[in-house]
Every structure is written in structure tokens, then in C-alpha cells.
mmCIF file of C-alpha atoms in Angstrom:
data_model
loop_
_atom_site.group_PDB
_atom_site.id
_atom_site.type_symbol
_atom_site.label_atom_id
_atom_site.label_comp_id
_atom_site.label_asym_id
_atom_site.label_seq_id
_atom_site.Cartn_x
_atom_site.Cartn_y
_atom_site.Cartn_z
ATOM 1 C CA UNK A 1 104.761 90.935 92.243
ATOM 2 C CA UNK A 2 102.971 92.205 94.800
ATOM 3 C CA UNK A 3 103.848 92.634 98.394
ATOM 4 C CA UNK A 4 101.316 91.576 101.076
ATOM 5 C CA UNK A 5 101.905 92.233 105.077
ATOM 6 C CA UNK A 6 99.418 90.412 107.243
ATOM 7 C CA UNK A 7 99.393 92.159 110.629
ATOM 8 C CA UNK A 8 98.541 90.499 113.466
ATOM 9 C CA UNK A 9 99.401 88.412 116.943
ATOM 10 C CA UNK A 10 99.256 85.171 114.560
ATOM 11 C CA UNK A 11 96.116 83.893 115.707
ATOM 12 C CA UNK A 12 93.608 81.748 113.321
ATOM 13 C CA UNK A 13 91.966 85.018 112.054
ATOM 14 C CA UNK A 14 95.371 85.686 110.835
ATOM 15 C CA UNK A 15 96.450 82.824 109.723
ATOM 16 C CA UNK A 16 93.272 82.453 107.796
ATOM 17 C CA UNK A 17 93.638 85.883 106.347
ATOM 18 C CA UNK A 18 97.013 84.646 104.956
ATOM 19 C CA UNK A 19 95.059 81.345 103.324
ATOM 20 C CA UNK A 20 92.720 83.879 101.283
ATOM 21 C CA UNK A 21 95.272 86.468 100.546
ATOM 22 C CA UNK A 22 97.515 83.412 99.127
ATOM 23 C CA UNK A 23 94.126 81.431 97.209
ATOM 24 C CA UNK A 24 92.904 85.033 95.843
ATOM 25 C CA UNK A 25 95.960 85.432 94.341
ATOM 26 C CA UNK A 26 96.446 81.598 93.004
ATOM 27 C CA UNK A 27 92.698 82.841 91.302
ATOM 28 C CA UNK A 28 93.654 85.676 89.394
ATOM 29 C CA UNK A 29 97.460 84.995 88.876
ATOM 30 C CA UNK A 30 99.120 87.380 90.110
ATOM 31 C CA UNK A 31 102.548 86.626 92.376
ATOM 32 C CA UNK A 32 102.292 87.764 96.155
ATOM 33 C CA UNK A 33 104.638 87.617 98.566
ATOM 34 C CA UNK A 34 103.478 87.446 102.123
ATOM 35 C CA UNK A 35 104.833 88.091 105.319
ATOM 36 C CA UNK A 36 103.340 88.609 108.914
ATOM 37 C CA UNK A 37 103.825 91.129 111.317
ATOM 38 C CA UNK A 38 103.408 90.398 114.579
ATOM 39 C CA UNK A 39 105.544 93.073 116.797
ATOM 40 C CA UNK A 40 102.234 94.998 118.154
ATOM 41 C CA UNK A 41 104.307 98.599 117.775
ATOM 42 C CA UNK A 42 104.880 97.862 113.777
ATOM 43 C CA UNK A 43 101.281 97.010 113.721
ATOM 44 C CA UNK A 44 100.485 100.180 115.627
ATOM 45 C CA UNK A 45 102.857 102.367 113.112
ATOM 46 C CA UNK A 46 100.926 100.721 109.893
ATOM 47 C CA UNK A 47 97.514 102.140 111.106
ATOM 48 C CA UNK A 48 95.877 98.858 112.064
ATOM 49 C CA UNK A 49 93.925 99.437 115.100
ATOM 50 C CA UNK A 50 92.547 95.777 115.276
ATOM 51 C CA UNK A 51 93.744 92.792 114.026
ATOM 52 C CA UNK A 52 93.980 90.921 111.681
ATOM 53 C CA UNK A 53 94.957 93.507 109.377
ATOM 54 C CA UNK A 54 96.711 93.474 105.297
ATOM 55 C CA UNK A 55 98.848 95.767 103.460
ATOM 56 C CA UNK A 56 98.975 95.530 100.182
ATOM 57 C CA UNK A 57 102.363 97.373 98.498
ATOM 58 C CA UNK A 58 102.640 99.395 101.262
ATOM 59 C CA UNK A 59 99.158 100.783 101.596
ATOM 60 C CA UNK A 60 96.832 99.528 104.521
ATOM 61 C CA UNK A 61 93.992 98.079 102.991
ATOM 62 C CA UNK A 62 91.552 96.546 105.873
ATOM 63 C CA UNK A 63 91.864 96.306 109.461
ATOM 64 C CA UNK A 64 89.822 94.056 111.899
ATOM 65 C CA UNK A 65 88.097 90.705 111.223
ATOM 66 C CA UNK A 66 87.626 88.877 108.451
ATOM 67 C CA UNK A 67 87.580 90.949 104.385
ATOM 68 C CA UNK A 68 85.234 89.410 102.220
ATOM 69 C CA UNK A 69 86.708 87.400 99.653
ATOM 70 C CA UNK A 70 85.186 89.739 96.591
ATOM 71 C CA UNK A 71 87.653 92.208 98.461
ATOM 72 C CA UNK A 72 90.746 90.358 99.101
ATOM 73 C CA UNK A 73 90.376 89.974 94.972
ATOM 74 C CA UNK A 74 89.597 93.781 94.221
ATOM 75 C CA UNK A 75 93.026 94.554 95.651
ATOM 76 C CA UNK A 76 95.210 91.828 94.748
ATOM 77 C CA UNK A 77 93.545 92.892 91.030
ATOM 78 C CA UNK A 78 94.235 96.353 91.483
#
């Protein structure tokens, strides 16, 4: 299983971030669990600058706006 953080104030980007992360993973098969952050000093600590921004085990993987959804897959898949 693979742990996904969603960082960010919980606005629509975010939310929608959360809606790909979750479909990507319904795609390929592979369990996630996600969680938001939303305290602005945790998102500060994990190295996202701008928002919305996903973790992936641990490890930042994109920060500001939108990922592509060819991404979202390539690290889910990873």
C-alpha cells in the first residue's frame, strides 16, 4: 500500500488532486491511502512551496497546480 499526502489549504485544486490520485490508483490497482495536509507549517516542512502539492511514501513528488494524469500514474506505478 502506498501512502499518499495531498498538501494543501483544501481548496478545489486540492480536492481534485485527491480525485486523480484516488482514480489513478483504482487504474492500475494498487491500494493508496490518502490524507490531506492542510497546517501551512507541515506543508512548509515537506518542501511544497505552492499548493496543491503530493507525497508519495514520504517523498515529495510535485508541487503547484495541477500533475498531468500520465504522472500521477508514473508514481503511483513506481
Amino acid at each position: 500500500m502506498k501512502n499518499v499526502i495531498v498538501y494543501g489549504p483544501g481548496c478545489k485544486r486540492c480536492e481534485a488532486v485527491r480525485e486523480m490520485v484516488e482514480a489513478a490508483a483504482r487504474k492500475l490497482g494498487v491500494e493508496v491511502q490518502v490524507s490531506k495536509e492542510t497546517d501551512y507549517a507541515r506543508i512548509a516542512m515537506a518542501g511544497a512551496a505552492s499548493t496543491p502539492g503530493i507525497a508519495i511514501d514520504g517523498r515529495l513528488v510535485h508541487a503547484g497546480g495541477l500533475p498531468k494524469e500520465a504522472d500521477v500514474e508514473a508514481w503511483l506505478s513506481a
